[in-house]
Each structure stands twice: as C-alpha cells, then as structure tokens.
Amino acid sequence: MKVTKYIVASFLVFSLQLSFGQKKDENIGSEVVNVVKPYTPTISDAFKVKETPSFEDEETNKKEEIKYNIFSFPVASTFTPSKGKAAGVDKSAKEKLFSNYLTLAAGNYGNINAELFVTQTLENNDYVGAMLRHSSSQGGIEEVVLDDKFYDTALDFTYGSKNRDLSWNADLGYQNQVYNWYGVNPIFQTSLPQPFYDEFIEAIDEKQTYHTINVGGRLSLKESIFKEGEVKFTRFWDAFSSSENRFYAKPSLEFEVMDEKIKANFIFDYINGSFDKSYEGGEAFKYGNTNVGFHPSFQINRDDVSINLGAAFFYSVATEGSDNKFFIYPQINASYKVVGDLMIAYAGAEGTLKQNSYRDFVQQNFFVSPTLAIGPTDQKYDIYVGLRGKLANTIGYNIRGSLMNEDYKAMFRSNLYDSYNTNKEGYTHANSFDVVYDNVKTVSFYGELKADFSKNVSFGINGTFSTYTTDVEEESWNLPGLQLAANLDFNITEKWYAGTKVFFVGERKDLTFVPTALAIFPPQYAPETITLDSYFDLNAHLGYKHNERMTFFLKGNNLAGQDYQKWVNYPVQGIQVLLGANYKFDF
C-alpha cells in the first residue's frame, strides 16, 4: 500500500511540472533533422495454402436439400388433331339363346334317351319351369339268362322368383326306376343238373321298382344377415314294401364383425324307414336317425393369404335305438399365393357326419337288396395339402394328397347264397348286394390338368390313386385303387363339333362262392374272395349344327367293346351307338 502511494504521488508531481513547463514557453521553435540512411523494410515469409485442402468436418460432405415446386399452367394452342378411325374387327354372330329344348335319341340294345325342358317368365320376375327325362334299354347282354332291361323316368316342376334382393323357388318332382337283378353266378349252370338249373332260373323274379317323390324350396336374401336357406322332403319306396322318409333343412347366416366375414350354418337332417324282411327271411325291421348340426366359421383375407377357420358340431339321435352321440369336427382350410395365380398352395382339415340313406345307396348301386342296415358315417377328419395354379394362361393344374379317417364307412359287398334260405325272393340268389360298415383309413393322391388350347379345342385329364386300411373287413370291398378320366372336345368347323371321353377303373375286391358239396341236394357253397378286373370305357360323340335351332348328333359308348363287370356277375352292354337330335325353341 505504501509503494502504491509513492507511485501515485510521483505521477502527480511529474504531471504538474509538465503542465507548468508548457505554460512557461509556448514557442518550441524549429530544428533540422538529417537522415543518414534510408528505411529498408523487410517482408516475412507468408503462409502458403495447400492446393488440396482436407476437410475434417463431416457436415461439409452433405448435399444441401433443395425444395422446389413446379407450377403448370395451360398454354393456348390452335392445333386440332384429325380424328382417327377405329380398325374394323371381325365379330362372330352372337348365338341366340332359347328358353326351351327337346332331345331325342335311339340306338342298339333298344336304348332310348329323351329330355324335354320348358320354362316361361311371368310377371314381376316370376318364372315357371318343368323338365322330363327318360332313359331306358331293352337289354340283350350276351350270356345273361335273366331280364336285363331298365327304365328311368323323372318329371320335375319348379316355380320361383328372382329379384335384386330376394330370390326363391319351390320344387316338386317324381321319379320311377325299374331295374333287374340279372347278375346270376355262372357256377350254378355248371354245378346243377340241367333240369334243376332251368327250374332254378325260372323261379327267380328279378324285377325291382323304385319310386321317389320330393318336395322342397330355396330362399336367398342379399341385404340380410339371413343369407339363404333350403328345405327338402323325400319319400322313397320300392316293390318290396320298403319305405323311407327324409327331411333336410339348412338355414345359413352371414355377417361381418371388424371387417371379417362370419358364417353360421344350421343343419337338421331326419331320416326313418323300414324293410319288410331281412335277407334270410326274418321279420321286418326299422331304422331312423336325426342329426342336428351347427357349423360356424369366419374368413381371414390378408394380401396373398386366405384362411377359413371353423368347426362343425353334431348331435345324433338314433330314433330306433338309444345310441345318441355328440361329435365335433374341424372345418379349417387355408391358401397362399406363392406366385400369384400361377402357384397357389392350399391345405385343410375337415370332418363331418354324413347321413346315409336307402335311396342314396340305390343311386350308387341299383342292385342292392331291400334288406340294408342304414346308419350315418362318422368322417372324423380329411387332412389334405395341395398345389394348384396355371402352367400358362390356358393350362391349369391341381395336385393334392390327403389322409381320411372314417368310422362306419359304407361299402358294397355281394350277398352270399344260402341253399336253405327260406326267403326265395328274386334278390336272394347271390345276385344282389349288401352294405357293410367298417372303420376305414384312406390315403389318396389326386392330380388334374386342364387346357384350353384355343376357343375350339379343350382337354382335361385327372386321376386318383388310393390305398385303404380296414379294421374288421378282410378287404375294402368294391373300392378301386386307381381311377383315371380324360376328355377332349373340339370344334371342327362352325357347323361340326366332336369330342371323346375315356375313363379307367382299377381292380376291386368282392365275394363270390364255390361249390363244396354237390352230391347232396341242394348243393352247398362257400364264400371266396374274388378280384374284379380293371377296365376302361371309351366314349365319343359327333355333332352337326344344322341351324341355330336344330342340332343332330351321334354318340358311341364302350367303343372299345370291353366286356367288363362294374359289379361282380354284372356285365355291361358292348358297343352302344345312339343317333339323335336336339331342337331349341321359344314360346
């Protein structure tokens, strides 16, 4: 602090002396200065910038984003282009559609085919229609000793209405069918003396007649949760006092929840019937079953994936017994577009409870005996995977493999011959078929190829290879291991057309019988398993369109002349040729 005070005081004294000095002598005067040496400045080295600078800052490498807008505005122009003229296209004449038609055809073996369809539109989009169908043959198969003719006639009526939001129809039909149990085993001719054989054949009344009446209807709504429903009642009976009643109803609901489509089907299937006697001539017996089902499902669609998830619930009541059961089945399937529509993979697991009926068995095999056991088939599951798509725009394919498990599966098996059978009806001479049930597992592979080479040529071929495993029965009776089918249709000219179909059925197993004691009367026979040969059937047709109304055609069946048996001891007709015409008309 003392030092600081001395410095400040000295500075003040010096300032006062200077100020006093200036005031004392204000004229300083002039003085000459001689420069002995001139000033020589020097320049220091400058910092040189490098030619290729280095940038350590990463931000300098980023390009500045430029945002801009383009404002377009019309420009006036007086240019007017000349109008072009469309090139001419050759159009084929539009074929006129007719509401009614009549078809008649006749051929060898006394074969006659006839079909008449008529329909008329009424007021308020109502319509009425009728259809008459007839197919018959006078028989004449070689080496058949019994009558082998048949008749099949059906008449159906319908009345309905079609509107944008509502459509419905009511149906009524009747069908009459006449067939004969002509499949007598030729072993009788070799094992029986001629007089006894003639008497044996003469005593057989081989004729069987079937009758069917059906009444039903269908209703469809578009703008409603209730989408559609159908009901049908069928009455079926034959010439041996057998009868069957069946009522079927299936209402369907459909609605959306969170953009997902949900469906719900309700099923009511009731059947009851009776047979006049058993195969051995026992007392009459009845059968009956009621299946009530509920099948909900919903569908998921996501880009190339489609999934349908559902289940089927059935409660089955045996009306002629106490065997009531509850069943649950999967109803799941999905598909995935691997390569668009060219390759679609699909898979599924489905099951159901199938109601069997006497009429359904007759339509599959007209030569069953009126002594069948009738019950539903429990199809536990059918698991399958496949691939379908297109090899080209006009060629489609489908391949599939499946595993099916069925309990109480129905199979046709030849009835045995009992020499002491007291029931001497026309079907008890080992010339009819029974229905047997077993638990069957089926592994099958299916392939199909379809091609439309042009608008004038189309081709298709498909085949199924199957193997069967049974629990109780020795064989999978009358179930073929291989089935093939192919068709080719083409237009030769605008007037002429032709086509061909061929199908192949592999070997099947059934029962026959062999004599064991011929020395006694009547002779005794024992059952024996037989293998039915495979067969193929070639069919073809040729047609000529005379005009828009009239067409003539020629059809040929079994053109290869295959003397095969579809059922054991039931040979088919040889080469069959039918000549006919089809006429279209309007009222």
GROMACS .gro file of C-alpha atoms in nm, residues 177-477:
model
  301
  177GLN     CA    1  -8.693  -9.655  -6.189
  178VAL     CA    2  -8.714 -10.020  -6.293
  179TYR     CA    3  -8.409 -10.248  -6.272
  180ASN     CA    4  -8.347 -10.623  -6.265
  181TRP     CA    5  -8.117 -10.841  -6.054
  182TYR     CA    6  -7.975 -11.018  -6.358
  183GLY     CA    7  -7.629 -11.096  -6.213
  184VAL     CA    8  -7.657 -11.471  -6.156
  185ASN     CA    9  -7.330 -11.652  -6.088
  186PRO     CA   10  -7.249 -11.890  -6.379
  187ILE     CA   11  -7.134 -12.150  -6.124
  188PHE     CA   12  -7.497 -12.258  -6.093
  189GLN     CA   13  -7.504 -12.374  -6.453
  190THR     CA   14  -7.201 -12.597  -6.405
  191SER     CA   15  -7.291 -12.728  -6.060
  192LEU     CA   16  -7.661 -12.802  -6.112
  193PRO     CA   17  -7.806 -13.065  -6.346
  194GLN     CA   18  -7.981 -12.905  -6.644
  195PRO     CA   19  -8.342 -12.970  -6.532
  196PHE     CA   20  -8.270 -12.831  -6.186
  197TYR     CA   21  -8.083 -12.535  -6.331
  198ASP     CA   22  -8.374 -12.446  -6.560
  199GLU     CA   23  -8.610 -12.469  -6.265
  200PHE     CA   24  -8.374 -12.261  -6.054
  201ILE     CA   25  -8.363 -11.980  -6.315
  202GLU     CA   26  -8.737 -11.993  -6.380
  203ALA     CA   27  -8.813 -11.939  -6.010
  204ILE     CA   28  -8.623 -11.610  -5.991
  205ASP     CA   29  -8.834 -11.294  -6.008
  206GLU     CA   30  -8.558 -11.042  -6.081
  207LYS     CA   31  -8.762 -10.723  -6.120
  208GLN     CA   32  -8.730 -10.430  -5.879
  209THR     CA   33  -8.913 -10.095  -5.896
  210TYR     CA   34  -8.818  -9.773  -5.717
  211HIS     CA   35  -9.033  -9.462  -5.662
  212THR     CA   36  -8.927  -9.118  -5.539
  213ILE     CA   37  -9.132  -8.807  -5.456
  214ASN     CA   38  -8.954  -8.492  -5.344
  215VAL     CA   39  -9.083  -8.150  -5.235
  216GLY     CA   40  -8.852  -7.864  -5.150
  217GLY     CA   41  -8.765  -7.500  -5.175
  218ARG     CA   42  -8.485  -7.246  -5.153
  219LEU     CA   43  -8.471  -6.885  -5.032
  220SER     CA   44  -8.187  -6.635  -5.080
  221LEU     CA   45  -8.153  -6.280  -4.942
  222LYS     CA   46  -7.872  -6.035  -5.021
  223GLU     CA   47  -7.918  -5.744  -4.781
  224SER     CA   48  -7.978  -5.950  -4.469
  225ILE     CA   49  -7.799  -6.149  -4.202
  226PHE     CA   50  -8.003  -6.446  -4.316
  227LYS     CA   51  -7.832  -6.526  -4.648
  228GLU     CA   52  -8.007  -6.839  -4.768
  229GLY     CA   53  -8.195  -7.147  -4.663
  230GLU     CA   54  -8.315  -7.470  -4.818
  231VAL     CA   55  -8.559  -7.741  -4.718
  232LYS     CA   56  -8.636  -8.074  -4.884
  233PHE     CA   57  -8.861  -8.369  -4.810
  234THR     CA   58  -8.810  -8.701  -4.990
  235ARG     CA   59  -9.034  -9.005  -4.991
  236PHE     CA   60  -8.876  -9.324  -5.133
  237TRP     CA   61  -9.023  -9.674  -5.165
  238ASP     CA   62  -8.986  -9.992  -5.372
  239ALA     CA   63  -9.178 -10.300  -5.489
  240PHE     CA   64  -9.091 -10.497  -5.171
  241SER     CA   65  -9.275 -10.274  -4.922
  242SER     CA   66  -8.956 -10.089  -4.827
  243SER     CA   67  -9.007  -9.720  -4.750
  244GLU     CA   68  -8.805  -9.422  -4.640
  245ASN     CA   69  -8.878  -9.061  -4.537
  246ARG     CA   70  -8.615  -8.792  -4.515
  247PHE     CA   71  -8.641  -8.426  -4.420
  248TYR     CA   72  -8.347  -8.191  -4.462
  249ALA     CA   73  -8.319  -7.822  -4.368
  250LYS     CA   74  -8.018  -7.591  -4.383
  251PRO     CA   75  -8.052  -7.219  -4.295
  252SER     CA   76  -7.737  -7.005  -4.333
  253LEU     CA   77  -7.641  -6.677  -4.166
  254GLU     CA   78  -7.366  -6.437  -4.271
  255PHE     CA   79  -7.247  -6.107  -4.120
  256GLU     CA   80  -6.931  -5.901  -4.068
  257VAL     CA   81  -6.750  -5.818  -3.745
  258MET     CA   82  -6.449  -5.582  -3.767
  259ASP     CA   83  -6.429  -5.636  -4.144
  260GLU     CA   84  -6.419  -6.013  -4.102
  261LYS     CA   85  -6.690  -6.228  -4.262
  262ILE     CA   86  -6.857  -6.474  -4.025
  263LYS     CA   87  -7.084  -6.755  -4.142
  264ALA     CA   88  -7.306  -6.989  -3.947
  265ASN     CA   89  -7.486  -7.291  -4.095
  266PHE     CA   90  -7.755  -7.484  -3.909
  267ILE     CA   91  -7.833  -7.838  -4.023
  268PHE     CA   92  -8.132  -8.057  -3.946
  269ASP     CA   93  -8.130  -8.400  -4.112
  270TYR     CA   94  -8.401  -8.651  -4.019
  271ILE     CA   95  -8.447  -8.996  -4.171
  272ASN     CA   96  -8.655  -9.302  -4.091
  273GLY     CA   97  -8.750  -9.610  -4.287
  274SER     CA   98  -8.834  -9.977  -4.277
  275PHE     CA   99  -8.775 -10.303  -4.466
  276ASP     CA  100  -9.032 -10.578  -4.498
  277LYS     CA  101  -8.792 -10.859  -4.405
  278SER     CA  102  -8.427 -10.945  -4.356
  279TYR     CA  103  -8.212 -11.115  -4.620
  280GLU     CA  104  -8.260 -11.452  -4.455
  281GLY     CA  105  -8.637 -11.403  -4.444
  282GLY     CA  106  -8.667 -11.275  -4.087
  283GLU     CA  107  -8.910 -11.019  -3.950
  284ALA     CA  108  -8.948 -10.662  -4.069
  285PHE     CA  109  -8.716 -10.403  -3.914
  286LYS     CA  110  -8.692 -10.024  -3.895
  287TYR     CA  111  -8.416  -9.766  -3.886
  288GLY     CA  112  -8.403  -9.396  -3.807
  289ASN     CA  113  -8.163  -9.119  -3.722
  290THR     CA  114  -8.173  -8.744  -3.656
  291ASN     CA  115  -7.864  -8.528  -3.695
  292VAL     CA  116  -7.866  -8.171  -3.564
  293GLY     CA  117  -7.562  -7.967  -3.662
  294PHE     CA  118  -7.410  -7.623  -3.618
  295HIS     CA  119  -7.123  -7.504  -3.836
  296PRO     CA  120  -6.975  -7.160  -3.755
  297SER     CA  121  -6.678  -7.020  -3.948
  298PHE     CA  122  -6.504  -6.694  -4.031
  299GLN     CA  123  -6.271  -6.598  -4.312
  300ILE     CA  124  -5.947  -6.401  -4.297
  301ASN     CA  125  -5.802  -6.244  -4.612
  302ARG     CA  126  -5.460  -6.080  -4.591
  303ASP     CA  127  -5.282  -5.998  -4.916
  304ASP     CA  128  -5.192  -6.340  -5.062
  305VAL     CA  129  -5.321  -6.543  -4.766
  306SER     CA  130  -5.677  -6.668  -4.720
  307ILE     CA  131  -5.780  -6.864  -4.410
  308ASN     CA  132  -6.117  -7.013  -4.324
  309LEU     CA  133  -6.147  -7.115  -3.958
  310GLY     CA  134  -6.446  -7.312  -3.838
  311ALA     CA  135  -6.581  -7.618  -3.665
  312ALA     CA  136  -6.882  -7.848  -3.700
  313PHE     CA  137  -7.087  -7.965  -3.403
  314PHE     CA  138  -7.337  -8.251  -3.442
  315TYR     CA  139  -7.572  -8.426  -3.206
  316SER     CA  140  -7.701  -8.755  -3.345
  317VAL     CA  141  -8.011  -8.927  -3.211
  318ALA     CA  142  -8.093  -9.284  -3.314
  319THR     CA  143  -8.473  -9.281  -3.325
  320GLU     CA  144  -8.490  -9.661  -3.343
  321GLY     CA  145  -8.241  -9.717  -3.062
  322SER     CA  146  -8.064  -9.549  -2.772
  323ASP     CA  147  -7.730  -9.475  -2.938
  324ASN     CA  148  -7.707  -9.095  -2.907
  325LYS     CA  149  -7.373  -8.923  -2.961
  326PHE     CA  150  -7.213  -8.580  -2.980
  327PHE     CA  151  -6.950  -8.507  -3.247
  328ILE     CA  152  -6.701  -8.223  -3.302
  329TYR     CA  153  -6.520  -8.186  -3.635
  330PRO     CA  154  -6.257  -7.946  -3.768
  331GLN     CA  155  -6.350  -7.723  -4.061
  332ILE     CA  156  -6.025  -7.545  -4.142
  333ASN     CA  157  -5.870  -7.461  -4.478
  334ALA     CA  158  -5.616  -7.208  -4.600
  335SER     CA  159  -5.449  -7.100  -4.922
  336TYR     CA  160  -5.139  -6.895  -5.004
  337LYS     CA  161  -5.049  -6.742  -5.340
  338VAL     CA  162  -4.686  -6.845  -5.379
  339VAL     CA  163  -4.656  -6.694  -5.729
  340GLY     CA  164  -4.979  -6.505  -5.788
  341ASP     CA  165  -5.233  -6.720  -5.974
  342LEU     CA  166  -4.955  -6.934  -6.120
  343MET     CA  167  -4.895  -7.128  -5.799
  344ILE     CA  168  -5.133  -7.144  -5.502
  345ALA     CA  169  -5.061  -7.371  -5.206
  346TYR     CA  170  -5.356  -7.490  -5.000
  347ALA     CA  171  -5.423  -7.719  -4.706
  348GLY     CA  172  -5.705  -7.812  -4.474
  349ALA     CA  173  -5.854  -8.042  -4.214
  350GLU     CA  174  -6.226  -8.112  -4.244
  351GLY     CA  175  -6.472  -8.358  -4.098
  352THR     CA  176  -6.847  -8.413  -4.091
  353LEU     CA  177  -7.128  -8.651  -4.003
  354LYS     CA  178  -7.274  -8.796  -4.326
  355GLN     CA  179  -7.631  -8.918  -4.327
  356ASN     CA  180  -7.667  -9.240  -4.527
  357SER     CA  181  -7.998  -9.340  -4.683
  358TYR     CA  182  -8.152  -9.629  -4.874
  359ARG     CA  183  -8.218  -9.405  -5.173
  360ASP     CA  184  -7.857  -9.283  -5.189
  361PHE     CA  185  -7.732  -9.642  -5.185
  362VAL     CA  186  -7.971  -9.733  -5.468
  363GLN     CA  187  -7.847  -9.446  -5.685
  364GLN     CA  188  -7.490  -9.573  -5.639
  365ASN     CA  189  -7.575  -9.940  -5.694
  366PHE     CA  190  -7.917 -10.028  -5.838
  367PHE     CA  191  -7.871 -10.395  -5.744
  368VAL     CA  192  -7.872 -10.372  -5.363
  369SER     CA  193  -8.114 -10.592  -5.175
  370PRO     CA  194  -8.405 -10.429  -4.985
  371THR     CA  195  -8.259 -10.555  -4.656
  372LEU     CA  196  -7.990 -10.298  -4.569
  373ALA     CA  197  -7.864 -10.165  -4.236
  374ILE     CA  198  -7.877  -9.784  -4.252
  375GLY     CA  199  -7.666  -9.559  -4.030
  376PRO     CA  200  -7.455  -9.239  -4.053
  377THR     CA  201  -7.082  -9.230  -4.134
  378ASP     CA  202  -6.853  -9.053  -3.890
  379GLN     CA  203  -6.590  -8.882  -4.107
  380LYS     CA  204  -6.351  -8.786  -3.830
  381TYR     CA  205  -6.114  -8.588  -4.049
  382ASP     CA  206  -5.988  -8.538  -4.400
  383ILE     CA  207  -5.642  -8.379  -4.386
  384TYR     CA  208  -5.511  -8.261  -4.722
  385VAL     CA  209  -5.240  -8.047  -4.880
  386GLY     CA  210  -5.219  -7.942  -5.242
  387LEU     CA  211  -5.093  -7.709  -5.507
  388ARG     CA  212  -5.298  -7.554  -5.786
  389GLY     CA  213  -5.243  -7.284  -6.043
  390LYS     CA  214  -5.153  -7.227  -6.406
  391LEU     CA  215  -4.868  -7.351  -6.621
  392ALA     CA  216  -4.977  -7.095  -6.882
  393ASN     CA  217  -5.274  -6.867  -6.939
  394THR     CA  218  -5.475  -7.157  -7.082
  395ILE     CA  219  -5.337  -7.451  -6.881
  396GLY     CA  220  -5.437  -7.516  -6.523
  397TYR     CA  221  -5.329  -7.785  -6.279
  398ASN     CA  222  -5.419  -7.924  -5.937
  399ILE     CA  223  -5.235  -8.182  -5.728
  400ARG     CA  224  -5.343  -8.298  -5.386
  401GLY     CA  225  -5.262  -8.556  -5.120
  402SER     CA  226  -5.498  -8.649  -4.837
  403LEU     CA  227  -5.549  -8.874  -4.537
  404MET     CA  228  -5.909  -8.956  -4.443
  405ASN     CA  229  -6.031  -9.139  -4.136
  406GLU     CA  230  -6.391  -9.266  -4.140
  407ASP     CA  231  -6.578  -9.470  -3.884
  408TYR     CA  232  -6.876  -9.673  -4.002
  409LYS     CA  233  -6.790  -9.623  -4.369
  410ALA     CA  234  -7.036  -9.796  -4.604
  411MET     CA  235  -6.909 -10.044  -4.865
  412PHE     CA  236  -7.098 -10.265  -5.111
  413ARG     CA  237  -7.037 -10.639  -5.086
  414SER     CA  238  -7.204 -10.923  -5.274
  415ASN     CA  239  -7.470 -11.114  -5.082
  416LEU     CA  240  -7.391 -11.480  -5.017
  417TYR     CA  241  -7.602 -11.769  -5.135
  418ASP     CA  242  -7.771 -11.985  -4.874
  419SER     CA  243  -7.906 -12.311  -5.013
  420TYR     CA  244  -8.153 -12.339  -4.723
  421ASN     CA  245  -8.267 -11.978  -4.741
  422THR     CA  246  -8.642 -11.970  -4.688
  423ASN     CA  247  -8.666 -11.620  -4.835
  424LYS     CA  248  -8.690 -11.710  -5.204
  425GLU     CA  249  -8.716 -11.355  -5.334
  426GLY     CA  250  -8.552 -11.253  -5.663
  427TYR     CA  251  -8.254 -11.094  -5.485
  428THR     CA  252  -8.157 -11.392  -5.263
  429HIS     CA  253  -7.967 -11.594  -5.528
  430ALA     CA  254  -7.633 -11.420  -5.466
  431ASN     CA  255  -7.735 -11.170  -5.735
  432SER     CA  256  -7.769 -10.863  -5.507
  433PHE     CA  257  -7.550 -10.656  -5.280
  434ASP     CA  258  -7.543 -10.577  -4.912
  435VAL     CA  259  -7.395 -10.272  -4.736
  436VAL     CA  260  -7.129 -10.342  -4.474
  437TYR     CA  261  -6.965 -10.087  -4.243
  438ASP     CA  262  -6.612 -10.063  -4.113
  439ASN     CA  263  -6.356  -9.814  -3.986
  440VAL     CA  264  -6.151  -9.723  -4.293
  441LYS     CA  265  -5.842  -9.506  -4.335
  442THR     CA  266  -5.780  -9.381  -4.689
  443VAL     CA  267  -5.459  -9.234  -4.827
  444SER     CA  268  -5.511  -9.082  -5.171
  445PHE     CA  269  -5.327  -8.873  -5.428
  446TYR     CA  270  -5.511  -8.672  -5.689
  447GLY     CA  271  -5.386  -8.490  -5.998
  448GLU     CA  272  -5.568  -8.285  -6.261
  449LEU     CA  273  -5.467  -8.096  -6.573
  450LYS     CA  274  -5.699  -7.878  -6.783
  451ALA     CA  275  -5.610  -7.693  -7.101
  452ASP     CA  276  -5.797  -7.468  -7.343
  453PHE     CA  277  -5.559  -7.467  -7.637
  454SER     CA  278  -5.791  -7.232  -7.822
  455LYS     CA  279  -6.157  -7.140  -7.828
  456ASN     CA  280  -6.210  -7.451  -8.040
  457VAL     CA  281  -6.006  -7.712  -7.850
  458SER     CA  282  -6.018  -7.810  -7.481
  459PHE     CA  283  -5.858  -8.101  -7.299
  460GLY     CA  284  -5.868  -8.241  -6.947
  461ILE     CA  285  -5.725  -8.536  -6.756
  462ASN     CA  286  -5.741  -8.640  -6.389
  463GLY     CA  287  -5.654  -8.939  -6.179
  464THR     CA  288  -5.680  -9.068  -5.821
  465PHE     CA  289  -5.461  -9.329  -5.655
  466SER     CA  290  -5.589  -9.463  -5.322
  467THR     CA  291  -5.494  -9.717  -5.058
  468TYR     CA  292  -5.733  -9.838  -4.788
  469THR     CA  293  -5.688  -9.984  -4.439
  470THR     CA  294  -5.982 -10.163  -4.271
  471ASP     CA  295  -6.030 -10.276  -3.910
  472VAL     CA  296  -6.274 -10.568  -3.936
  473GLU     CA  297  -6.341 -10.650  -4.302
  474GLU     CA  298  -6.086 -10.855  -4.492
  475GLU     CA  299  -6.090 -10.617  -4.788
  476SER     CA  300  -6.205 -10.269  -4.882
  477TRP     CA  301  -6.495 -10.411  -5.083
   0.00000   0.00000   0.00000
